[in-house]
Amino acid sequence: MALGGLYKIILKNKHAIRKKAEDRIDSLVQEYIPNSVEEASCPSPADLERIIAIREQIRQPLLTLNKKVEPLNNFLTKVPPILQVVKVAIGILKALPIPNRFTTAGLVLTLGDRLSDLKKLVDDFDDEIRTGTVVISGVNETVTKILEKLSEIDALVEKCAEGAIEQDATFAALVANITKTNDENLLEEEYRGYQIKIEEEKVGKLTRRFAVAINSKGERSVVGNKSFSATTKVLIDEAKFEVDKLLQ
């Protein structure tokens, strides 16, 4: 079906962005943020301009890719329930005691044959929808990894030249959407009698996150490392590790 061609275009764009973005961001992080943003020295004004230029070269392709992915994702989310209704309707029609044989244009046809053909079309479309879901998941995973590293670069620029990065509502919406759709992006979890929560604090225009583990008395027993990354699973896991140490 037509969706296959769209999937190929999206995958091609994803691979191109990944190849272009990851090497550049990794190079910037290794050069300017060897340990953490807090410990990093500020680049020279010329280097900051170069960093911001590279950031822009990465940001625009991400937004372009998102314009293709977002409406497709909405479509893929809405279709499965409709297909399920059609499948149920086909099953009901097959079970009804209605005439099952008729003749048209000299051919003998059966209602069962037509329903079987329709069911095959529905099943094929269902398979294509499942493929699309896998494609979208892969795109989100790639974009999440890029955004995680890009957030460190943004934090460094904000730290050294506050306001140098122009606020973009469309890009902010992309970051928020990826954070929301990431299944591993936990905000709260119960673990061994402790409530582990993600808390946030503003640093300039950016948001820094950290995990805390609260005991049964409502006291903070663990306060984890702070990070500008939008992904919280690592922060949750670090807090669990600290809880395990407390309970040894």
Short mmCIF file of C-alpha atoms in Angstrom, two decimals:
data_model
loop_
_atom_site.label_atom_id
_atom_site.label_comp_id
_atom_site.label_asym_id
_atom_site.label_seq_id
_atom_site.Cartn_x
_atom_site.Cartn_y
_atom_site.Cartn_z
CA MET A 1 0.00 0.00 0.00
CA ALA A 2 0.94 3.70 -0.22
CA LEU A 3 2.20 3.84 3.36
CA GLY A 4 5.24 1.77 2.45
CA GLY A 5 6.65 4.60 0.33
CA LEU A 6 6.16 7.10 3.14
CA TYR A 7 7.90 4.77 5.59
CA LYS A 8 10.93 4.59 3.27
CA ILE A 9 11.14 8.38 3.04
CA ILE A 10 10.96 8.75 6.82
CA LEU A 11 13.59 6.06 7.40
CA LYS A 12 15.88 7.67 4.82
CA ASN A 13 15.54 11.04 6.55
CA LYS A 14 16.13 9.43 9.94
CA HIS A 15 19.36 7.75 8.82
CA ALA A 16 20.59 10.96 7.20
CA ILE A 17 19.92 13.01 10.34
CA ARG A 18 21.48 10.39 12.57
CA LYS A 19 24.65 10.27 10.48
CA LYS A 20 24.88 14.06 10.34
CA ALA A 21 23.87 14.88 13.89
CA GLU A 22 25.39 12.24 16.15
CA ASP A 23 29.00 12.68 15.00
CA ARG A 24 28.80 16.46 15.28
CA ILE A 25 27.16 16.46 18.69
CA ASP A 26 29.48 13.76 20.05
CA SER A 27 32.44 15.82 18.88
CA LEU A 28 31.12 18.96 20.61
CA VAL A 29 30.34 17.13 23.86
CA GLN A 30 33.76 15.48 23.96
CA GLU A 31 35.51 18.77 23.26
CA TYR A 32 33.58 21.12 25.54
CA ILE A 33 31.79 18.92 28.12
CA PRO A 34 34.21 16.13 29.06
CA ASN A 35 32.55 15.57 32.46
CA SER A 36 29.50 17.74 33.18
CA VAL A 37 28.04 21.08 32.16
CA GLU A 38 28.67 22.46 35.65
CA GLU A 39 32.38 21.63 35.48
CA ALA A 40 32.86 22.65 31.85
CA SER A 41 34.79 25.80 30.98
CA CYS A 42 33.11 28.35 28.78
CA PRO A 43 34.16 28.28 25.11
CA SER A 44 35.48 31.44 23.48
CA PRO A 45 32.90 33.73 21.82
CA ALA A 46 33.99 32.45 18.41
CA ASP A 47 33.58 28.83 19.52
CA LEU A 48 30.15 29.62 20.98
CA GLU A 49 29.07 31.01 17.61
CA ARG A 50 30.30 27.84 15.93
CA ILE A 51 28.44 25.66 18.47
CA ILE A 52 25.20 27.59 17.95
CA ALA A 53 25.59 27.32 14.16
CA ILE A 54 26.04 23.54 14.38
CA ARG A 55 23.04 23.33 16.70
CA GLU A 56 20.91 25.14 14.13
CA GLN A 57 22.09 22.78 11.38
CA ILE A 58 20.84 19.87 13.50
CA ARG A 59 17.63 21.51 14.73
CA GLN A 60 16.15 22.26 11.31
CA PRO A 61 16.33 18.67 9.94
CA LEU A 62 14.74 17.42 13.17
CA LEU A 63 11.81 19.78 12.69
CA THR A 64 11.48 18.75 9.04
CA LEU A 65 11.42 15.08 10.00
CA ASN A 66 8.86 15.77 12.70
CA LYS A 67 6.51 17.38 10.16
CA LYS A 68 6.35 14.01 8.40
CA VAL A 69 6.25 11.85 11.52
CA GLU A 70 3.68 13.69 13.66
CA PRO A 71 0.66 13.43 11.31
CA LEU A 72 1.59 9.84 10.45
CA ASN A 73 1.79 8.95 14.13
CA ASN A 74 -1.65 10.49 14.72
CA PHE A 75 -3.06 8.47 11.81
CA LEU A 76 -1.48 5.21 13.00
CA THR A 77 -2.90 5.77 16.48
CA LYS A 78 -6.47 6.26 15.25
CA VAL A 79 -6.67 3.44 12.68
CA PRO A 80 -6.28 0.21 14.78
CA PRO A 81 -9.60 0.62 16.68
CA ILE A 82 -11.40 1.16 13.37
CA LEU A 83 -9.84 -1.96 11.86
CA GLN A 84 -10.86 -3.95 14.91
CA VAL A 85 -14.49 -2.83 14.46
CA VAL A 86 -14.37 -3.88 10.79
CA LYS A 87 -12.99 -7.30 11.74
CA VAL A 88 -15.77 -7.80 14.27
CA ALA A 89 -18.38 -6.76 11.68
CA ILE A 90 -16.99 -9.27 9.17
CA GLY A 91 -17.20 -12.03 11.79
CA ILE A 92 -20.81 -11.12 12.56
CA LEU A 93 -21.78 -11.09 8.86
CA LYS A 94 -20.22 -14.51 8.35
CA ALA A 95 -22.32 -15.89 11.20
CA LEU A 96 -25.63 -14.43 9.99
CA PRO A 97 -28.15 -16.81 8.31
CA ILE A 98 -28.38 -14.81 5.08
CA PRO A 99 -28.15 -16.06 1.44
CA ASN A 100 -24.57 -16.97 0.79
CA ARG A 101 -24.69 -17.55 -2.98
CA PHE A 102 -25.53 -15.23 -5.86
CA THR A 103 -24.71 -14.80 -9.56
CA THR A 104 -23.37 -11.70 -11.27
CA ALA A 105 -22.11 -11.27 -14.85
CA GLY A 106 -22.30 -15.02 -15.34
CA LEU A 107 -20.07 -15.77 -12.35
CA VAL A 108 -21.14 -17.62 -9.27
CA LEU A 109 -20.02 -15.75 -6.20
CA THR A 110 -20.48 -16.35 -2.49
CA LEU A 111 -20.80 -13.84 0.30
CA GLY A 112 -18.25 -15.83 2.25
CA ASP A 113 -15.68 -15.34 -0.53
CA ARG A 114 -16.25 -11.59 -0.56
CA LEU A 115 -15.98 -11.37 3.21
CA SER A 116 -12.80 -13.44 3.14
CA ASP A 117 -11.31 -11.10 0.53
CA LEU A 118 -12.28 -8.08 2.64
CA LYS A 119 -10.79 -9.63 5.76
CA LYS A 120 -7.51 -10.25 3.93
CA LEU A 121 -7.37 -6.60 2.88
CA VAL A 122 -8.04 -5.51 6.46
CA ASP A 123 -5.37 -7.90 7.80
CA ASP A 124 -2.82 -6.62 5.24
CA PHE A 125 -3.56 -3.03 6.20
CA ASP A 126 -3.30 -3.97 9.87
CA ASP A 127 0.18 -5.42 9.21
CA GLU A 128 1.18 -2.20 7.46
CA ILE A 129 -0.03 -0.16 10.43
CA ARG A 130 2.08 -2.34 12.76
CA THR A 131 5.10 -1.76 10.54
CA GLY A 132 4.48 1.98 10.75
CA THR A 133 4.36 1.78 14.52
CA VAL A 134 7.81 0.17 14.51
CA VAL A 135 9.10 2.87 12.14
CA ILE A 136 7.77 5.65 14.37
CA SER A 137 9.26 4.01 17.45
CA GLY A 138 12.68 3.86 15.77
CA VAL A 139 12.47 7.51 14.75
CA ASN A 140 11.51 8.56 18.27
CA GLU A 141 14.42 6.59 19.70
CA THR A 142 16.89 8.27 17.35
CA VAL A 143 15.47 11.76 17.95
CA THR A 144 15.48 11.19 21.73
CA LYS A 145 19.20 10.32 21.69
CA ILE A 146 19.99 13.40 19.62
CA LEU A 147 17.91 15.66 21.86
CA GLU A 148 19.58 14.30 24.99
CA LYS A 149 23.00 15.34 23.72
CA LEU A 150 21.67 18.57 22.27
CA SER A 151 20.27 19.48 25.70
CA GLU A 152 23.80 19.35 27.14
CA ILE A 153 25.02 21.69 24.41
CA ASP A 154 22.10 24.03 25.07
CA ALA A 155 22.89 24.02 28.79
CA LEU A 156 26.51 24.94 28.12
CA VAL A 157 25.53 27.79 25.81
CA GLU A 158 22.92 29.06 28.28
CA LYS A 159 25.47 28.90 31.09
CA CYS A 160 28.10 30.84 29.15
CA ALA A 161 25.94 33.18 27.07
CA GLU A 162 22.45 33.44 28.56
CA GLY A 163 19.84 34.20 25.93
CA ALA A 164 22.12 33.34 22.99
CA ILE A 165 19.77 30.55 21.89
CA GLU A 166 16.54 31.91 20.46
CA GLN A 167 13.40 30.33 21.89
CA ASP A 168 11.47 28.31 19.31
CA ALA A 169 7.95 27.20 20.25
CA THR A 170 7.89 24.54 17.51
CA PHE A 171 11.15 22.99 18.65
CA ALA A 172 10.05 23.15 22.29
CA ALA A 173 6.85 21.31 21.31
CA LEU A 174 8.94 18.62 19.59
CA VAL A 175 11.03 18.13 22.74
CA ALA A 176 7.88 17.95 24.89
CA ASN A 177 6.22 15.47 22.52
CA ILE A 178 9.24 13.16 22.42
CA THR A 179 9.48 13.30 26.20
CA LYS A 180 5.78 12.45 26.51
CA THR A 181 5.83 9.55 24.03
CA ASN A 182 8.99 7.97 25.37
CA ASP A 183 7.79 4.91 27.32
CA GLU A 184 10.94 4.93 29.44
CA ASN A 185 10.49 8.54 30.52
CA LEU A 186 9.22 7.82 34.04
CA LEU A 187 8.34 10.63 36.42
CA GLU A 188 7.51 8.57 39.50
CA GLU A 189 7.98 4.98 40.68
CA GLU A 190 7.53 2.95 43.85
CA TYR A 191 10.69 1.00 44.76
CA ARG A 192 11.42 -1.07 47.88
CA GLY A 193 9.30 1.09 50.15
CA TYR A 194 10.55 4.38 48.71
CA GLN A 195 8.73 6.76 46.38
CA ILE A 196 11.13 7.86 43.67
CA LYS A 197 10.12 11.09 41.94
CA ILE A 198 11.59 13.35 39.28
CA GLU A 199 11.90 16.98 40.31
CA GLU A 200 12.83 19.96 38.18
CA GLU A 201 14.53 23.29 38.61
CA LYS A 202 15.00 26.15 36.20
CA VAL A 203 18.50 27.21 35.19
CA GLY A 204 18.05 30.28 33.05
CA LYS A 205 15.66 29.22 30.29
CA LEU A 206 16.51 25.53 30.63
CA THR A 207 15.14 22.81 32.88
CA ARG A 208 17.39 20.61 35.00
CA ARG A 209 15.99 17.34 36.40
CA PHE A 210 16.97 15.07 39.25
CA ALA A 211 15.50 12.10 41.10
CA VAL A 212 14.69 11.99 44.81
CA ALA A 213 13.82 8.95 46.92
CA ILE A 214 11.30 9.65 49.69
CA ASN A 215 10.93 7.25 52.62
CA SER A 216 7.75 6.27 54.46
CA LYS A 217 8.12 9.29 56.76
CA GLY A 218 8.07 11.68 53.80
CA GLU A 219 11.78 12.43 54.15
CA ARG A 220 14.21 12.72 51.25
CA SER A 221 16.66 9.89 51.68
CA VAL A 222 18.30 10.27 48.27
CA VAL A 223 18.84 13.27 46.03
CA GLY A 224 20.32 12.20 42.72
CA ASN A 225 22.59 13.87 40.22
CA LYS A 226 21.13 16.76 38.25
CA SER A 227 20.84 16.58 34.48
CA PHE A 228 19.57 18.70 31.61
CA SER A 229 18.52 15.60 29.70
CA ALA A 230 14.79 15.20 28.98
CA THR A 231 15.05 11.43 29.51
CA THR A 232 14.52 10.42 33.13
CA LYS A 233 15.06 6.64 33.17
CA VAL A 234 18.76 6.98 33.96
CA LEU A 235 17.95 9.34 36.85
CA ILE A 236 15.37 6.89 38.24
CA ASP A 237 17.83 3.99 37.95
CA GLU A 238 20.54 5.96 39.76
CA ALA A 239 18.12 6.68 42.62
CA LYS A 240 17.22 2.97 42.82
CA PHE A 241 20.92 2.14 43.08
CA GLU A 242 21.29 4.57 45.99
CA VAL A 243 18.22 3.06 47.69
CA ASP A 244 19.79 -0.40 47.33
CA LYS A 245 22.91 0.90 49.07
CA LEU A 246 20.83 2.34 51.90
CA LEU A 247 19.12 -1.01 52.47
CA GLN A 248 22.30 -3.10 52.53
#
